[in-house]
PDB file of C-alpha atoms in Angstrom:
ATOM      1  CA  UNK I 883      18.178  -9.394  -0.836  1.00 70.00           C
ATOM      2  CA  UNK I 884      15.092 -12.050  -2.039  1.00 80.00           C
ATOM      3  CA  UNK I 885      12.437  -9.506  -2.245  1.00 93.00           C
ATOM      4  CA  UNK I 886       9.151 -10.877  -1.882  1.00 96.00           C
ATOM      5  CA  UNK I 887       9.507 -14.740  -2.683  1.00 97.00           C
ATOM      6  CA  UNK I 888       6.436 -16.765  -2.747  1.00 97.00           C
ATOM      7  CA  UNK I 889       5.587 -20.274  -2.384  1.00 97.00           C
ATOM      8  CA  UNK I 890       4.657 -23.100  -3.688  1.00 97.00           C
ATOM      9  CA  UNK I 891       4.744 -21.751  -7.110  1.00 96.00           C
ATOM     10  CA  UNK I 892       1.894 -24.205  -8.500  1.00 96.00           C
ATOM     11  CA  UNK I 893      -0.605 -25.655  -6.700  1.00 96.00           C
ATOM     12  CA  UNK I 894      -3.662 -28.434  -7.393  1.00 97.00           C
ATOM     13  CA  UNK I 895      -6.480 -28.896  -4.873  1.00 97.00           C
ATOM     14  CA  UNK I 896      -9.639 -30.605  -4.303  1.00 97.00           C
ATOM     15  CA  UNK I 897     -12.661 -29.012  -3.543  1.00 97.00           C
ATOM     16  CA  UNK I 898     -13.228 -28.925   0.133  1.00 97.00           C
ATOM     17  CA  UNK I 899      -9.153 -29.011   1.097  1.00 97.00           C
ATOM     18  CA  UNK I 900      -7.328 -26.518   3.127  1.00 96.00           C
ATOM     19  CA  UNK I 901      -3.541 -24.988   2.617  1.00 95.00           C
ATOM     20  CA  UNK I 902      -1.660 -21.831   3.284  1.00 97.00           C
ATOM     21  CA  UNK I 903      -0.028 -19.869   0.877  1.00 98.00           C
ATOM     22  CA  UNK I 904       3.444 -18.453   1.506  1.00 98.00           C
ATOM     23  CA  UNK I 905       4.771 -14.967   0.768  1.00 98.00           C
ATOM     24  CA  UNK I 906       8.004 -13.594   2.631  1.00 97.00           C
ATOM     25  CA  UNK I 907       9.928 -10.594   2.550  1.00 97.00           C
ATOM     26  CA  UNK I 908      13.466  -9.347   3.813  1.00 95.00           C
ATOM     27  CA  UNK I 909      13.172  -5.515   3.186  1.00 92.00           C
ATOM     28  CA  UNK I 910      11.643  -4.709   6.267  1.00 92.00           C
ATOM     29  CA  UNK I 911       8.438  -3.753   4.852  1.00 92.00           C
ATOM     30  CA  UNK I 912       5.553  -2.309   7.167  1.00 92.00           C
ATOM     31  CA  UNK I 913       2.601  -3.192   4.326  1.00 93.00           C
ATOM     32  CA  UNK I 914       1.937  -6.457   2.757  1.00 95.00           C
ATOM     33  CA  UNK I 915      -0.840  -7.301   0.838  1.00 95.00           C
ATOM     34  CA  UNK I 916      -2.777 -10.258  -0.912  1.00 97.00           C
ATOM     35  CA  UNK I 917      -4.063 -10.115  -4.559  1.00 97.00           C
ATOM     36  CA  UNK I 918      -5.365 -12.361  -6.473  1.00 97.00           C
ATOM     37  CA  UNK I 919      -5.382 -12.215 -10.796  1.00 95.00           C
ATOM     38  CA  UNK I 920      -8.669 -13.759 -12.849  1.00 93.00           C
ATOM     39  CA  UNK I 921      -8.890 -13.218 -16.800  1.00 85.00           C
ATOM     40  CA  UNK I 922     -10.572  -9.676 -17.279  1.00 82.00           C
ATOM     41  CA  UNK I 923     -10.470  -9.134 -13.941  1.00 85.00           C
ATOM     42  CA  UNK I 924      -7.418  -7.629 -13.011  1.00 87.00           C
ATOM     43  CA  UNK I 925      -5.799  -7.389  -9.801  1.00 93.00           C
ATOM     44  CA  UNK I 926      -7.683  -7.689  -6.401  1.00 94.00           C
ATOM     45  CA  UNK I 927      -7.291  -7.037  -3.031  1.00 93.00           C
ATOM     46  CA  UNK I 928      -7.930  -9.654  -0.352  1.00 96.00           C
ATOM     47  CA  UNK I 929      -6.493  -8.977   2.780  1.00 96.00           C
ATOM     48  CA  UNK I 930      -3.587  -6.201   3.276  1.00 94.00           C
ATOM     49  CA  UNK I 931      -1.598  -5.869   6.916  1.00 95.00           C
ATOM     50  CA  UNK I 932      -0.080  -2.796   7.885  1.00 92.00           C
ATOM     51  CA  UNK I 933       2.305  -3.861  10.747  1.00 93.00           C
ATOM     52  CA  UNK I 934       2.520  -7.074  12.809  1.00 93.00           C
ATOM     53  CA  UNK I 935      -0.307  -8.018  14.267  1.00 94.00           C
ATOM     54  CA  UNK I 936      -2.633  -5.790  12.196  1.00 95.00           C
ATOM     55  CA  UNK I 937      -4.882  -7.153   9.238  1.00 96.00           C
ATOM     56  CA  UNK I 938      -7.533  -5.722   7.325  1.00 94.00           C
ATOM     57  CA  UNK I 939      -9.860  -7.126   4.740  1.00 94.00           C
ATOM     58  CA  UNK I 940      -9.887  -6.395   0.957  1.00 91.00           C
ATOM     59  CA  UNK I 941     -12.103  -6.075  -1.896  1.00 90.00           C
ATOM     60  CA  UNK I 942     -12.686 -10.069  -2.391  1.00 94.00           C
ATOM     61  CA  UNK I 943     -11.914 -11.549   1.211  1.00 96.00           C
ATOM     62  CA  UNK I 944     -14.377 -14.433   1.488  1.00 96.00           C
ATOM     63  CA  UNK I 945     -12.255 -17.650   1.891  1.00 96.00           C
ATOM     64  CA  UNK I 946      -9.240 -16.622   2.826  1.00 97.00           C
ATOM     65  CA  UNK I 947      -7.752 -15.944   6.116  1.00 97.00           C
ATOM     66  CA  UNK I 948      -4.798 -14.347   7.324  1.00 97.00           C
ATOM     67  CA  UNK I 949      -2.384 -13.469  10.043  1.00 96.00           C
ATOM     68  CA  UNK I 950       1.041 -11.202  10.243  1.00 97.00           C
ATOM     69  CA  UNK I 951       2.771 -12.800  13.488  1.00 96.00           C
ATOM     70  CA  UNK I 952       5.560 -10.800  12.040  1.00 96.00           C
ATOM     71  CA  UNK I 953       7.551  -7.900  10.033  1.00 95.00           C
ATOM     72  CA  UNK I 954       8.211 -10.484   6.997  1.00 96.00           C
ATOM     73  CA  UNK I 955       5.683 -13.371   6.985  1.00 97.00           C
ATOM     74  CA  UNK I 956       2.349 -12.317   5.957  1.00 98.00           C
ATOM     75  CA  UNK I 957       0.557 -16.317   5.248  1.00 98.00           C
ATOM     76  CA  UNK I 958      -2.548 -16.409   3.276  1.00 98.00           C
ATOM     77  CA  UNK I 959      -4.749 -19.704   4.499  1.00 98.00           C
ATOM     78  CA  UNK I 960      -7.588 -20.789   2.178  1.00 96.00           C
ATOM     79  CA  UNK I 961      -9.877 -22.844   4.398  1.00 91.00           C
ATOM     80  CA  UNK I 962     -12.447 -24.954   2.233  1.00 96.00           C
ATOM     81  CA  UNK I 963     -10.959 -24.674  -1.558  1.00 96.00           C
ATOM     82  CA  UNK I 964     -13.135 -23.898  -4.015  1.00 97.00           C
ATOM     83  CA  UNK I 965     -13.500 -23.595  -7.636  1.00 97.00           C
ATOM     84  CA  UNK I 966     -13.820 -20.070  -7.746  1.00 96.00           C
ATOM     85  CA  UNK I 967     -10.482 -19.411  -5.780  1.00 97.00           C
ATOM     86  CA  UNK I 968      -8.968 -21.124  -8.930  1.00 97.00           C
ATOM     87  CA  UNK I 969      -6.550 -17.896  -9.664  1.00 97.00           C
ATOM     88  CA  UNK I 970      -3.009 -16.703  -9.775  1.00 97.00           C
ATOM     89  CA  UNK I 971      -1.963 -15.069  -6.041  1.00 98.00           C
ATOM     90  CA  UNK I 972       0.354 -12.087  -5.888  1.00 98.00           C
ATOM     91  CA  UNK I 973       1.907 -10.890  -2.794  1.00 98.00           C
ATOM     92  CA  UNK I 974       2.927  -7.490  -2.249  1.00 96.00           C
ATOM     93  CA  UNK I 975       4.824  -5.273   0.305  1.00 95.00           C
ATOM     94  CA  UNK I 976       5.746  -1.702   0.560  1.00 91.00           C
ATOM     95  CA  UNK I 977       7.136   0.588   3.214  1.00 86.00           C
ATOM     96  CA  UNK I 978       5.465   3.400   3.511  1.00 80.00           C
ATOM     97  CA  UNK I 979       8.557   5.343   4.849  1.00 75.00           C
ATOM     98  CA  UNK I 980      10.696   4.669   1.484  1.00 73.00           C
ATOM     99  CA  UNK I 981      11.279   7.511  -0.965  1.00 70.00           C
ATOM    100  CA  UNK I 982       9.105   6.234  -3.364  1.00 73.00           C
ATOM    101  CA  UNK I 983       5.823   4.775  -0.594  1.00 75.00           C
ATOM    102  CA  UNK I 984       3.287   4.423  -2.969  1.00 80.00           C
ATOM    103  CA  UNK I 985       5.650   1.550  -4.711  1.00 87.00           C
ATOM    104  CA  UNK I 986       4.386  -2.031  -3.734  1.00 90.00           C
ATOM    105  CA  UNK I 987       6.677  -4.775  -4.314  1.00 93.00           C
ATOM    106  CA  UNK I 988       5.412  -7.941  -6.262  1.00 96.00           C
ATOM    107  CA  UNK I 989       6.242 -11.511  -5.527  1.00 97.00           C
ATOM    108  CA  UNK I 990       6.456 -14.197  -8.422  1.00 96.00           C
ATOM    109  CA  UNK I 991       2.756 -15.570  -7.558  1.00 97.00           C
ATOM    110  CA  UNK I 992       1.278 -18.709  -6.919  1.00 97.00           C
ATOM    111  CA  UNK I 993      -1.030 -20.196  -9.726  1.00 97.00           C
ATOM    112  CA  UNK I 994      -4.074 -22.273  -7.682  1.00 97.00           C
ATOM    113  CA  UNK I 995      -5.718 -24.665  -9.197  1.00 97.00           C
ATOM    114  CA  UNK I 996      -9.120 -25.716  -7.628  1.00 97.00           C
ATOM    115  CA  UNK I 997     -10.686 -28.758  -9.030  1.00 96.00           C
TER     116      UNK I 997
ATOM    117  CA  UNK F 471     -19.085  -0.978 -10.519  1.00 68.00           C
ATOM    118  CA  UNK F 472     -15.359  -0.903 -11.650  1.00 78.00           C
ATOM    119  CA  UNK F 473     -13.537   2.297 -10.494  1.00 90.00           C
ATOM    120  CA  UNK F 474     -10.637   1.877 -12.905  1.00 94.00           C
ATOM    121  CA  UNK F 475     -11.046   0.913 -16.206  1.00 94.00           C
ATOM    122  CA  UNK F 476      -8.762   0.164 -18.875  1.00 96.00           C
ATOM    123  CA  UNK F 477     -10.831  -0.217 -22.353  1.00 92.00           C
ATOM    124  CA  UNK F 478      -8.189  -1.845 -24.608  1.00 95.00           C
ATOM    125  CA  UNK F 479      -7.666  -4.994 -23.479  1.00 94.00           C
ATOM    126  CA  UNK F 480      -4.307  -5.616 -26.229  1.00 96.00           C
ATOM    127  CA  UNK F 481      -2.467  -3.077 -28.149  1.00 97.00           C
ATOM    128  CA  UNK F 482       0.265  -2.979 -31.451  1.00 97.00           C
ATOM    129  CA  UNK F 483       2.774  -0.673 -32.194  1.00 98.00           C
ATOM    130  CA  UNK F 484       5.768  -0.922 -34.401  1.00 98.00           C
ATOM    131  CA  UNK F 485       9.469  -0.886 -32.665  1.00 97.00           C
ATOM    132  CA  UNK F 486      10.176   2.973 -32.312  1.00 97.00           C
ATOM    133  CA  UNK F 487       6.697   4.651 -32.872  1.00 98.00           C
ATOM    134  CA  UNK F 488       5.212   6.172 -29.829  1.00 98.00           C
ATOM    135  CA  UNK F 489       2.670   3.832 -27.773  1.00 98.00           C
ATOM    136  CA  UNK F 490      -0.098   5.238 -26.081  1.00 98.00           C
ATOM    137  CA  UNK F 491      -2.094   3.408 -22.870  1.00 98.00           C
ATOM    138  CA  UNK F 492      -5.255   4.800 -21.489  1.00 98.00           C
ATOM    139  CA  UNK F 493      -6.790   4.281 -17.818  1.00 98.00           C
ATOM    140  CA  UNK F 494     -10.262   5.942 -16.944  1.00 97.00           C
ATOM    141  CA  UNK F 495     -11.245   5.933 -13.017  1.00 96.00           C
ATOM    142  CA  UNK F 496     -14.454   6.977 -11.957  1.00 95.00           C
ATOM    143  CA  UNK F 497     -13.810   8.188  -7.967  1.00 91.00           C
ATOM    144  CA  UNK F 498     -12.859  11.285  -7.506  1.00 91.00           C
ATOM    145  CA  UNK F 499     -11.425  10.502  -3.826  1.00 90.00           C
ATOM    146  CA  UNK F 500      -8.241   9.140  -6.209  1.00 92.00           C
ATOM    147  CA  UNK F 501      -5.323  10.760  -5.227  1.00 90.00           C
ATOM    148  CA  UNK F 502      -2.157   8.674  -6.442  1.00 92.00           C
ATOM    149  CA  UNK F 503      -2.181   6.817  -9.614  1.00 95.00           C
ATOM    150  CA  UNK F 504       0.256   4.021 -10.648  1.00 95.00           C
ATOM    151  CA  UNK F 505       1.340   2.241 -13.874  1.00 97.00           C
ATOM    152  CA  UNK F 506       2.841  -1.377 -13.300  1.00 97.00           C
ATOM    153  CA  UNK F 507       4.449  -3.622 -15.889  1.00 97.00           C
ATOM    154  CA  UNK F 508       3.982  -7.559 -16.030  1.00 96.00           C
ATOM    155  CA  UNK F 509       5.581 -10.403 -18.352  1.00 95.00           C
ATOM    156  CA  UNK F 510       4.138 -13.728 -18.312  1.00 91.00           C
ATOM    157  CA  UNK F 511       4.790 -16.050 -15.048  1.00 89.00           C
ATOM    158  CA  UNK F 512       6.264 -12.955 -13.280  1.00 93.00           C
ATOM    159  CA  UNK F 513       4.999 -10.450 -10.884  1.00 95.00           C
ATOM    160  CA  UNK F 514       4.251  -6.895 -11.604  1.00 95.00           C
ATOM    161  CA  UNK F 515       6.622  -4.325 -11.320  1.00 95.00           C
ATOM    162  CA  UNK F 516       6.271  -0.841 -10.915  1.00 93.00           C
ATOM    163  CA  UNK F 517       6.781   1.459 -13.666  1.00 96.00           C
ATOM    164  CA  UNK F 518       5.659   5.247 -13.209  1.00 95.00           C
ATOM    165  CA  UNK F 519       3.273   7.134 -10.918  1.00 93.00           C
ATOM    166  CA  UNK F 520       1.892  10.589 -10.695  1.00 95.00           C
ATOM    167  CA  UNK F 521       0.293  12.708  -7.822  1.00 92.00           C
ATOM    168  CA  UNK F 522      -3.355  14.548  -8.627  1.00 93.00           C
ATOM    169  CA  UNK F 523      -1.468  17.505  -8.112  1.00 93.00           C
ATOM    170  CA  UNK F 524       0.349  17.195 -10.902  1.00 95.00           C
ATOM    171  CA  UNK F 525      -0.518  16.466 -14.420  1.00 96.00           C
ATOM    172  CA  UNK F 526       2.382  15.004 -16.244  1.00 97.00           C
ATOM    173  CA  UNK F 527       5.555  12.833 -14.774  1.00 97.00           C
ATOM    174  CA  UNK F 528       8.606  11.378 -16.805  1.00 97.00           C
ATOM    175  CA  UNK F 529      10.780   8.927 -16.290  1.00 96.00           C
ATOM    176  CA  UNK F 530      13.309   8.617 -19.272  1.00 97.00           C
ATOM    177  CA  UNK F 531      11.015   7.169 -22.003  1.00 98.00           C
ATOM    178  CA  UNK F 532       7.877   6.582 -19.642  1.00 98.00           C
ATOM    179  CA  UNK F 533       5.359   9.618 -19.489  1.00 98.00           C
ATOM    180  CA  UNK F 534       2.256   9.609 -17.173  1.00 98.00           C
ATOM    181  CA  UNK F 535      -0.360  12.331 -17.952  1.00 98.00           C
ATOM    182  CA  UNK F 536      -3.260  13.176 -15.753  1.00 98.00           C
ATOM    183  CA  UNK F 537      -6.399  14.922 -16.787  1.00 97.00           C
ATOM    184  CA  UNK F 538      -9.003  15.251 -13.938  1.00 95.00           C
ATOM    185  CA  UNK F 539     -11.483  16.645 -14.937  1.00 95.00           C
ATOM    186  CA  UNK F 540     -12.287  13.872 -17.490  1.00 97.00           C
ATOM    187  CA  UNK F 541     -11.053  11.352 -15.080  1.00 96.00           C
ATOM    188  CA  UNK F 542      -8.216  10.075 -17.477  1.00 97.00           C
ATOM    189  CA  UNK F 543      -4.651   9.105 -17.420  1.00 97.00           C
ATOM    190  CA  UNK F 544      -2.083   7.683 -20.263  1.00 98.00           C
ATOM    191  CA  UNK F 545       1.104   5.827 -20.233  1.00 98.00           C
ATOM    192  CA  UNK F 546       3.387   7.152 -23.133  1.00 98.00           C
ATOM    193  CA  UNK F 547       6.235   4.953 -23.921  1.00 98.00           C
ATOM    194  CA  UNK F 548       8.608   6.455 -26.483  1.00 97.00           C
ATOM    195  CA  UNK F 549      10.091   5.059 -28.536  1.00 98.00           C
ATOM    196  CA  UNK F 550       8.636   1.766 -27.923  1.00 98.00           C
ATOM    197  CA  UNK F 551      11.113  -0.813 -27.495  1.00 97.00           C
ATOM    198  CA  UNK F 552      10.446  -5.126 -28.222  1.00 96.00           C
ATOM    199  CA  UNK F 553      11.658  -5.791 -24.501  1.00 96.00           C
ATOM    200  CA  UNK F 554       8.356  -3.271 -23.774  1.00 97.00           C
ATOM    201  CA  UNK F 555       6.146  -5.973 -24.948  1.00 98.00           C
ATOM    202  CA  UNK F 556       3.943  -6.895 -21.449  1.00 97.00           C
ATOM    203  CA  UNK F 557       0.760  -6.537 -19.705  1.00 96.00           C
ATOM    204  CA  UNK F 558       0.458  -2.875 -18.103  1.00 98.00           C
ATOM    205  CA  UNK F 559      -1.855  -1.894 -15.162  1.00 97.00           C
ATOM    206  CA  UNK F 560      -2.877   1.196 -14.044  1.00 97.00           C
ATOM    207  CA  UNK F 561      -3.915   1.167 -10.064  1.00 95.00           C
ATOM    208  CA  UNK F 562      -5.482   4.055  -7.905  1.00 94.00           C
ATOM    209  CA  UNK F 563      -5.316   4.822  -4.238  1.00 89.00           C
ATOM    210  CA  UNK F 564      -7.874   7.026  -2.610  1.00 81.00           C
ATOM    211  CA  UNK F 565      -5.611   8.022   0.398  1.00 69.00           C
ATOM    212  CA  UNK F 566      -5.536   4.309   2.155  1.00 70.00           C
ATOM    213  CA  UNK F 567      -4.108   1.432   1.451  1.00 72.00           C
ATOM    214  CA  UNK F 568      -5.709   0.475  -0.707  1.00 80.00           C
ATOM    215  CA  UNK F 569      -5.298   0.129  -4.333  1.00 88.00           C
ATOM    216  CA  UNK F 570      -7.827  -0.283  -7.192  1.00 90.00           C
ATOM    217  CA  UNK F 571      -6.555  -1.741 -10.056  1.00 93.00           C
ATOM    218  CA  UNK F 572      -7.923  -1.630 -13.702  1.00 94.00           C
ATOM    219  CA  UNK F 573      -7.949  -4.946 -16.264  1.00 94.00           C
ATOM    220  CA  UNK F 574      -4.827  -4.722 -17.990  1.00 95.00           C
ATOM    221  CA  UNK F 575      -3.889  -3.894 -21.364  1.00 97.00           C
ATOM    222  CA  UNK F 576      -1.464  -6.282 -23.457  1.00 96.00           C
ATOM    223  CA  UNK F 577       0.907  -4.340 -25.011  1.00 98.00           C
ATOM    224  CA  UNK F 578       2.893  -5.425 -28.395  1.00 98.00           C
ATOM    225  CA  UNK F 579       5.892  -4.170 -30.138  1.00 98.00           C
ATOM    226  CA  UNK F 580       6.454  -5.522 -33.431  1.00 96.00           C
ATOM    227  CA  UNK F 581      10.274  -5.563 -34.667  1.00 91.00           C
TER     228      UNK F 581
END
């Protein structure tokens, strides 16, 4: 049982370039979520999906797109990197049928660098 | 306009005195608050929660206490242990999905 694994761990683009963040999970999880981590900022939410096929937008969701084709993929796609998305990305899932629901499960991150 | 705020951005307490976090949300649609732990290059993990209808939960050395009325909830940790040493977040959820999470407070135990 992975968890929620993320990847690439590290990542360096230029301004302007596209890429997709990974975040899987095997626990069967009806929620996942997006977050991203600045200095003072704490965590926020981008985009969150409560079942396949159903995504919702966030606090912060300029930027970033994403889709949940299924249960434990939940892709985040930044389309025209910019400085400002320079950040550390969390994923997250929970289940809201578990005994404890309110729990969300971190992945490792992904630290983005935008340059 | 942050909802939840956490003032003290670090913290030091000696190995096996009490430590003391504080959280302060302003929206009071709240309904579930969390505390989650984080070490460096790792993702957070949760730690304790409590329900508004209750005003204190334990977990072996982990106390949450909630006061409403002023808005205010505090992670004890006794006795505060080196290995506690980490970043701790409070979040809020207003009965969605979502959560709202305050700025962290860096948390040291000195041996």
């Amino acid at each position: 049982n992975a968890g929620v694994t993320q990847t690439p761990k590290f990542q360096v683009l230029k301004t302007g370039q596209s890429m997709t963040l990974q975040c899987a999970q095997d626990m069967n999880h009806e929620y996942m979520s997006w977050y991203r981590q600045d200095p003072g900022m704490g965590l926020r939410l981008i985009h969150y999906s409560v079942g396949a096929g159903i995504t919702d937008q966030g606090e912060v969701p300029n930027g970033y797109n994403v889709s949940r084709s299924t249960t434990e993929d939940f892709p985040l796609r930044l389309l025209s990197a910019a400085p400002s998305q320079t950040s550390v990305y969390f994923c997250a899932s929970r289940n809201p049928g578990q005994v404890r629901p309110y729990e969300q499960y971190f992945g490792p991150g992904t630290r983005l660098t935008v340059t | 306009d942050q909802q939840v705020k956490q003032n003290s951005p670090s913290l030091s307490v000696q190995e096996g005195r009490i430590s003391i976090l504080n959280c302060d949300y302003t929206n009071s649609m709240f309904d579930y608050f969390l505390w989650y732990k984080k070490y460096p290059a790792e993702g957070p993990t949760f730690l304790i929660s409590i329900s508004s209808i209750k005003d204190k939960n334990e977990d072996g050395r982990f106390t949450v206490f909630l006061n409403k009325s002023a808005k205010h909830l505090s992670l004890h940790i006794v006795p505060s242990q080196p290995g506690d040493s980490a970043v701790y977040f409070c979040a809020a959820s207003g009965g969605t999905y979502k959560y709202i999470f305050g700025t962290g407070t860096r948390l040291k135990v000195l041996a």
